Amino acid sequence: MRTDNLKEWKKEMLNCTQCGFCKEICPIFDNLEWDSSVARGKMALCYGLYAGDIEPDESVLERIYQCTTCADCTRRCPSSTEVVGVIEAARKDIVASGVVGSTHRKIADSIATLGNPFGESKSRREVFGEDPHPAKIAYFTGCSAAYRNQETSSAGISILKKLGVDYTLLDEVCCGSVLGRIGFSDEVIRGQAEANIKAIEDTGAEIVLFSCAGCLRMFRKEYPHLVDMNFKAMHFVEWLSEQDLDLKPFNRKVTYHDPCHIGRHLGIYDAPRDLINMIPEIDFLEMEDSRESARCCGGGGGVRSQFPEISQQIAAKRVEQARIADVLLTTCPFC
């Protein structure tokens, strides 16, 4: 197995002291309870792959891909070990070595040929019935809101229309987040980035709004290393929290789930809460684990596609925490 990427993360692998603090908060370990499923076990496995002490057999690959990349382990780690970076480096080496799983290969092929991971043949224009046009504000819907949870994109479009905003949709393709999470190279992701940047530049948009935490993370954290960007990328809740809104009362108990990609990865905690608290008569309640310590939904890192049962079990535990309220809000359609 090639280990070109893991080589760059040798210091982080050695940074792990095997203390086990990560066992307290890892959503995967919470379900599987094997040491090889938690961050410290994965660091040992990754170092074993790097050193050539172990082979990338099925059991090892299974553990490497049983990680939602939620980054809660790094938050909890006394040594601040960048676990997600190591895991994703290992996955890049696995893919480069040609041993990527069939499920993830199918997703990558769908993105390459159809522009989305779901195998949908319709373009965004066909889905929404709107053509891109010059506008200062563009809405990047993302794949989940375009093809699976369309109530999210419909709500976003409705909000923009009600506010009288001259907005445009885009000839977008998958942002590449799923490709990055499962181990495809920066060059593959660069192709997605270049296509999306061109689609945005063709409209002249100055602000691009997102309703997906994973897409926003790509534009804020990964795209700047790959392409030049001449616009501002904002989540809908960030933008709306800065607007002068006339909102109707909502007399219900609500709670909010912090997606990992918008929370621990980007540090966006106040904007969604500011927006919620702008709604008259709302009763906002925080879950037991929130903000920096919010529990993962179980959907990220390719886990939902390859290990759906584990993903559902993690989600169920998060839902239990949300039973303090009547309504559960979040800022990611994938969550």
Coordinates of C-alpha atoms in Angstrom, one line a residue:
M1 CA 0.0 0.0 0.0
R2 CA 1.2 3.5 -0.9
T3 CA 1.6 5.8 2.2
D4 CA 2.6 9.1 0.5
N5 CA -0.2 11.0 2.4
L6 CA 0.3 9.3 5.7
K7 CA 3.9 10.2 5.6
E8 CA 3.0 13.9 5.9
W9 CA 1.1 13.1 9.1
K10 CA 3.7 11.1 10.9
K11 CA 4.1 13.7 13.7
E12 CA 0.3 13.6 14.4
M13 CA 0.3 9.8 14.5
L14 CA 3.1 9.9 17.1
N15 CA 1.4 12.8 18.9
C16 CA -1.3 10.4 20.1
T17 CA -0.4 9.2 23.7
Q18 CA -3.0 6.4 23.7
C19 CA -4.6 8.0 26.8
G20 CA -8.2 7.0 25.7
F21 CA -10.0 10.3 26.4
C22 CA -11.5 10.0 22.9
K23 CA -13.4 6.9 24.0
E24 CA -15.8 9.1 26.0
I25 CA -17.1 11.0 23.1
C26 CA -16.5 9.0 19.9
P27 CA -19.9 8.2 18.3
I28 CA -18.5 5.1 16.6
F29 CA -16.9 3.6 19.7
D30 CA -20.2 4.4 21.6
N31 CA -21.8 1.7 19.3
L32 CA -19.0 -0.8 18.6
E33 CA -17.0 -0.6 21.8
W34 CA -13.8 -2.0 20.2
D35 CA -10.6 -0.1 20.8
S36 CA -9.8 -0.3 17.1
S37 CA -12.9 1.7 16.4
V38 CA -12.0 4.8 18.5
A39 CA -9.4 7.5 17.6
R40 CA -6.5 6.1 19.5
G41 CA -7.0 2.7 17.9
K42 CA -7.2 4.2 14.5
M43 CA -4.0 6.2 15.1
A44 CA -2.3 2.8 15.9
L45 CA -3.7 1.3 12.7
C46 CA -2.7 4.2 10.6
Y47 CA 0.8 4.1 11.9
G48 CA 0.9 0.4 11.3
L49 CA -0.1 1.0 7.6
Y50 CA 2.5 3.8 7.3
A51 CA 5.3 1.6 8.8
G52 CA 4.3 -1.4 6.8
D53 CA 3.7 -3.5 9.9
I54 CA 0.1 -4.4 8.9
E55 CA -1.7 -4.9 5.6
P56 CA -4.8 -3.0 4.4
D57 CA -7.0 -6.1 4.8
E58 CA -10.8 -5.9 5.0
S59 CA -10.8 -5.6 8.8
V60 CA -8.4 -2.7 8.8
L61 CA -10.1 -0.8 6.0
E62 CA -13.4 -1.3 7.8
R63 CA -12.1 0.5 10.9
I64 CA -10.4 3.3 8.9
Y65 CA -13.8 4.1 7.2
Q66 CA -15.8 3.8 10.4
C67 CA -15.2 7.4 11.2
T68 CA -17.7 10.2 10.7
T69 CA -14.9 12.9 10.7
C70 CA -16.8 14.7 13.4
A71 CA -13.6 16.0 15.0
D72 CA -15.0 15.7 18.5
C73 CA -11.9 13.5 19.4
T74 CA -9.6 16.4 18.6
R75 CA -11.6 18.7 20.8
R76 CA -11.3 16.2 23.6
C77 CA -7.7 15.2 23.0
P78 CA -5.2 16.5 25.6
S79 CA -2.6 16.6 22.8
S80 CA -5.0 18.2 20.3
T81 CA -4.2 15.4 17.8
E82 CA -5.6 16.1 14.3
V83 CA -7.3 12.8 14.0
V84 CA -9.5 13.7 11.0
G85 CA -6.4 14.8 9.0
V86 CA -4.7 11.4 9.7
I87 CA -7.8 9.4 8.9
E88 CA -8.4 11.3 5.6
A89 CA -4.7 10.9 4.7
A90 CA -5.0 7.1 5.2
R91 CA -8.1 7.1 3.1
K92 CA -6.3 9.0 0.3
D93 CA -3.5 6.4 0.4
I94 CA -6.1 3.6 0.3
V95 CA -7.9 5.1 -2.8
A96 CA -4.5 5.8 -4.5
S97 CA -3.6 2.1 -3.9
G98 CA -6.7 1.0 -5.7
V99 CA -8.5 -0.7 -2.8
V100 CA -11.5 1.7 -2.5
G101 CA -14.7 0.0 -1.6
S102 CA -17.4 -0.6 -4.2
T103 CA -20.0 1.7 -2.5
H104 CA -17.6 4.6 -2.5
R105 CA -16.4 3.9 -6.1
K106 CA -20.0 4.0 -7.2
I107 CA -20.5 7.4 -5.5
A108 CA -17.3 8.8 -7.2
D109 CA -18.4 7.5 -10.6
S110 CA -21.8 9.1 -10.2
I111 CA -20.2 12.5 -9.3
A112 CA -17.9 12.2 -12.3
T113 CA -20.6 11.4 -14.8
L114 CA -23.7 13.1 -13.4
G115 CA -22.4 15.8 -11.0
N116 CA -24.1 14.3 -7.9
P117 CA -23.5 11.3 -5.6
F118 CA -27.0 10.0 -5.9
G119 CA -27.1 8.8 -9.5
E120 CA -29.7 11.4 -10.5
S121 CA -29.7 12.3 -14.2
K122 CA -31.6 15.6 -13.9
S123 CA -29.6 18.8 -13.9
R124 CA -30.3 21.5 -11.3
R125 CA -32.0 23.5 -14.1
E126 CA -34.4 20.6 -14.6
V127 CA -35.0 20.1 -10.9
F128 CA -35.8 23.7 -10.0
G129 CA -37.0 25.1 -13.4
E130 CA -34.8 28.2 -13.0
D131 CA -32.0 29.3 -15.3
P132 CA -28.9 31.0 -13.8
H133 CA -28.7 34.8 -14.5
P134 CA -26.6 37.7 -13.3
A135 CA -27.3 38.5 -9.7
K136 CA -25.5 39.7 -6.6
I137 CA -26.7 36.8 -4.5
A138 CA -26.5 33.1 -5.6
Y139 CA -27.9 30.1 -3.8
F140 CA -25.7 27.0 -3.9
T141 CA -28.3 24.3 -3.1
G142 CA -26.0 21.3 -2.7
C143 CA -26.8 17.7 -3.7
S144 CA -28.8 16.7 -0.7
A145 CA -31.2 19.6 -0.8
A146 CA -31.5 19.3 -4.6
Y147 CA -32.1 15.6 -4.9
R148 CA -33.2 14.2 -1.5
N149 CA -34.4 16.8 1.0
Q150 CA -35.9 19.2 -1.4
E151 CA -38.0 20.9 1.3
T152 CA -34.7 22.6 2.3
S153 CA -34.0 24.1 -1.1
S154 CA -37.7 25.0 -1.6
A155 CA -37.6 26.9 1.8
G156 CA -34.4 28.7 0.8
I157 CA -35.9 29.8 -2.5
S158 CA -39.1 30.8 -0.8
I159 CA -37.2 33.0 1.8
L160 CA -35.3 34.8 -1.0
K161 CA -38.5 35.5 -2.9
K162 CA -40.3 36.8 0.2
L163 CA -37.5 39.1 1.0
G164 CA -37.6 40.4 -2.6
V165 CA -34.0 39.4 -3.3
D166 CA -32.7 39.2 -6.8
Y167 CA -31.0 35.9 -6.5
T168 CA -29.9 33.2 -8.9
L169 CA -29.4 29.4 -8.8
L170 CA -26.3 27.9 -10.3
D171 CA -25.2 25.3 -12.8
E172 CA -23.5 23.7 -9.9
V173 CA -22.0 20.2 -9.5
C174 CA -21.2 18.3 -6.3
C175 CA -18.9 20.4 -4.1
G176 CA -16.6 17.4 -3.6
S177 CA -17.1 17.1 0.1
V178 CA -18.0 13.4 -0.1
L179 CA -15.0 12.7 -2.3
G180 CA -12.7 14.4 0.1
R181 CA -14.1 12.5 3.1
I182 CA -13.8 9.1 1.5
G183 CA -10.2 9.7 0.2
F184 CA -10.2 11.0 -3.3
S185 CA -7.2 13.2 -4.2
D186 CA -7.0 17.0 -4.2
E187 CA -6.8 16.9 -8.0
V188 CA -10.2 15.2 -8.3
I189 CA -11.7 17.8 -5.9
R190 CA -10.0 20.6 -7.8
G191 CA -12.0 19.7 -10.8
Q192 CA -15.3 20.0 -8.8
A193 CA -14.1 23.3 -7.4
E194 CA -13.1 24.8 -10.8
A195 CA -16.5 23.9 -12.2
N196 CA -18.4 25.5 -9.4
I197 CA -16.3 28.6 -9.2
K198 CA -16.9 29.2 -13.0
A199 CA -20.6 28.7 -12.5
I200 CA -20.6 31.4 -9.8
E201 CA -18.3 33.8 -11.7
D202 CA -20.6 33.5 -14.7
T203 CA -23.4 35.1 -12.6
G204 CA -21.2 37.8 -11.1
A205 CA -22.5 36.9 -7.6
E206 CA -20.8 38.7 -4.7
I207 CA -22.4 36.5 -2.0
V208 CA -23.1 32.8 -2.3
L209 CA -25.6 31.3 0.2
F210 CA -25.5 27.7 1.4
S211 CA -28.0 25.6 3.3
C212 CA -25.6 22.6 3.6
A213 CA -22.9 22.6 6.2
G214 CA -20.6 20.2 4.2
C215 CA -20.8 22.4 1.1
L216 CA -20.0 25.6 3.1
R217 CA -17.0 23.8 4.7
M218 CA -15.6 23.0 1.3
F219 CA -15.9 26.6 0.1
R220 CA -14.5 28.0 3.3
K221 CA -11.8 25.5 4.2
E222 CA -10.7 23.5 1.2
Y223 CA -11.5 25.5 -2.0
P224 CA -9.2 28.4 -1.0
H225 CA -6.2 26.0 -1.2
L226 CA -7.2 24.9 -4.7
V227 CA -8.8 27.8 -6.5
D228 CA -9.1 31.6 -6.3
M229 CA -12.5 32.9 -4.9
N230 CA -13.8 36.4 -5.4
F231 CA -17.1 36.2 -3.5
K232 CA -18.2 35.7 0.1
A233 CA -19.5 32.2 1.1
M234 CA -22.2 32.4 3.8
H235 CA -24.6 29.9 5.4
F236 CA -28.2 31.0 5.1
V237 CA -28.4 31.5 8.9
E238 CA -25.4 33.8 8.9
W239 CA -26.9 36.0 6.2
L240 CA -30.4 35.9 7.7
S241 CA -29.2 36.8 11.2
E242 CA -27.9 40.1 9.7
Q243 CA -31.1 41.0 8.0
D244 CA -34.0 43.1 9.3
L245 CA -36.7 40.5 9.5
D246 CA -40.4 40.8 10.3
L247 CA -41.1 37.3 11.7
K248 CA -44.3 35.7 12.8
P249 CA -44.6 34.2 16.4
F250 CA -43.8 30.5 16.7
N251 CA -45.1 29.4 20.1
R252 CA -43.3 26.0 20.3
K253 CA -40.4 24.4 22.1
V254 CA -37.5 24.0 19.8
T255 CA -33.9 22.8 20.0
Y256 CA -31.0 23.0 17.6
H257 CA -28.5 20.4 16.5
D258 CA -25.0 21.7 15.6
P259 CA -23.7 19.9 12.5
C260 CA -20.1 18.9 12.8
H261 CA -19.0 20.7 9.6
I262 CA -20.6 24.0 10.6
G263 CA -19.7 23.7 14.3
R264 CA -16.4 22.1 15.2
H265 CA -15.0 22.5 11.6
L266 CA -16.0 26.1 11.0
G267 CA -16.8 27.5 14.5
I268 CA -20.3 28.8 13.5
Y269 CA -22.3 28.6 16.7
D270 CA -23.9 32.0 17.4
A271 CA -25.6 32.8 14.0
P272 CA -28.1 29.9 14.1
R273 CA -29.0 30.7 17.7
D274 CA -29.3 34.4 17.0
L275 CA -31.7 33.7 14.2
I276 CA -33.8 31.3 16.3
N277 CA -34.0 33.9 19.1
M278 CA -35.2 36.5 16.6
I279 CA -38.5 34.6 16.3
P280 CA -41.2 36.0 18.6
E281 CA -42.6 33.7 21.4
I282 CA -40.2 30.8 20.6
D283 CA -39.1 28.7 23.5
F284 CA -35.5 27.7 22.6
L285 CA -33.9 24.8 24.6
E286 CA -30.3 23.6 24.4
M287 CA -29.7 19.8 24.2
E288 CA -27.4 18.2 26.8
D289 CA -24.6 18.2 24.3
S290 CA -24.4 21.4 22.2
R291 CA -22.1 23.8 20.6
E292 CA -18.5 22.6 20.7
S293 CA -19.5 19.3 22.4
A294 CA -22.5 18.5 20.2
R295 CA -22.9 14.9 19.4
C296 CA -22.5 13.8 15.7
C297 CA -25.6 12.8 13.7
G298 CA -23.8 9.8 12.3
G299 CA -24.1 10.8 8.6
G300 CA -20.7 12.2 7.7
G301 CA -17.4 10.7 6.6
G302 CA -18.9 8.2 4.2
V303 CA -20.3 6.2 7.2
R304 CA -24.0 6.7 6.2
S305 CA -23.4 5.1 2.7
Q306 CA -21.1 2.3 3.8
F307 CA -22.4 1.5 7.3
P308 CA -26.1 2.6 7.4
E309 CA -26.9 0.7 10.5
I310 CA -24.2 2.4 12.5
S311 CA -25.3 5.7 11.2
Q312 CA -28.9 5.1 12.2
Q313 CA -27.8 4.1 15.7
I314 CA -25.8 7.2 16.2
A315 CA -28.6 9.4 14.9
A316 CA -31.1 7.7 17.2
K317 CA -29.0 8.6 20.3
R318 CA -28.9 12.2 19.1
V319 CA -32.7 12.2 18.6
E320 CA -33.1 11.0 22.2
Q321 CA -31.3 14.2 23.4
A322 CA -33.7 16.3 21.3
R323 CA -36.8 15.0 23.0
I324 CA -36.8 18.0 25.3
A325 CA -38.4 19.9 22.5
D326 CA -41.3 19.7 20.0
V327 CA -39.2 20.7 17.0
L328 CA -35.6 19.8 16.1
L329 CA -33.7 22.3 13.9
T330 CA -30.4 22.0 12.1
T331 CA -28.4 23.8 9.5
C332 CA -27.6 20.8 7.2
P333 CA -29.9 18.7 5.1
F334 CA -27.6 15.7 5.4
C335 CA -27.9 15.8 9.2

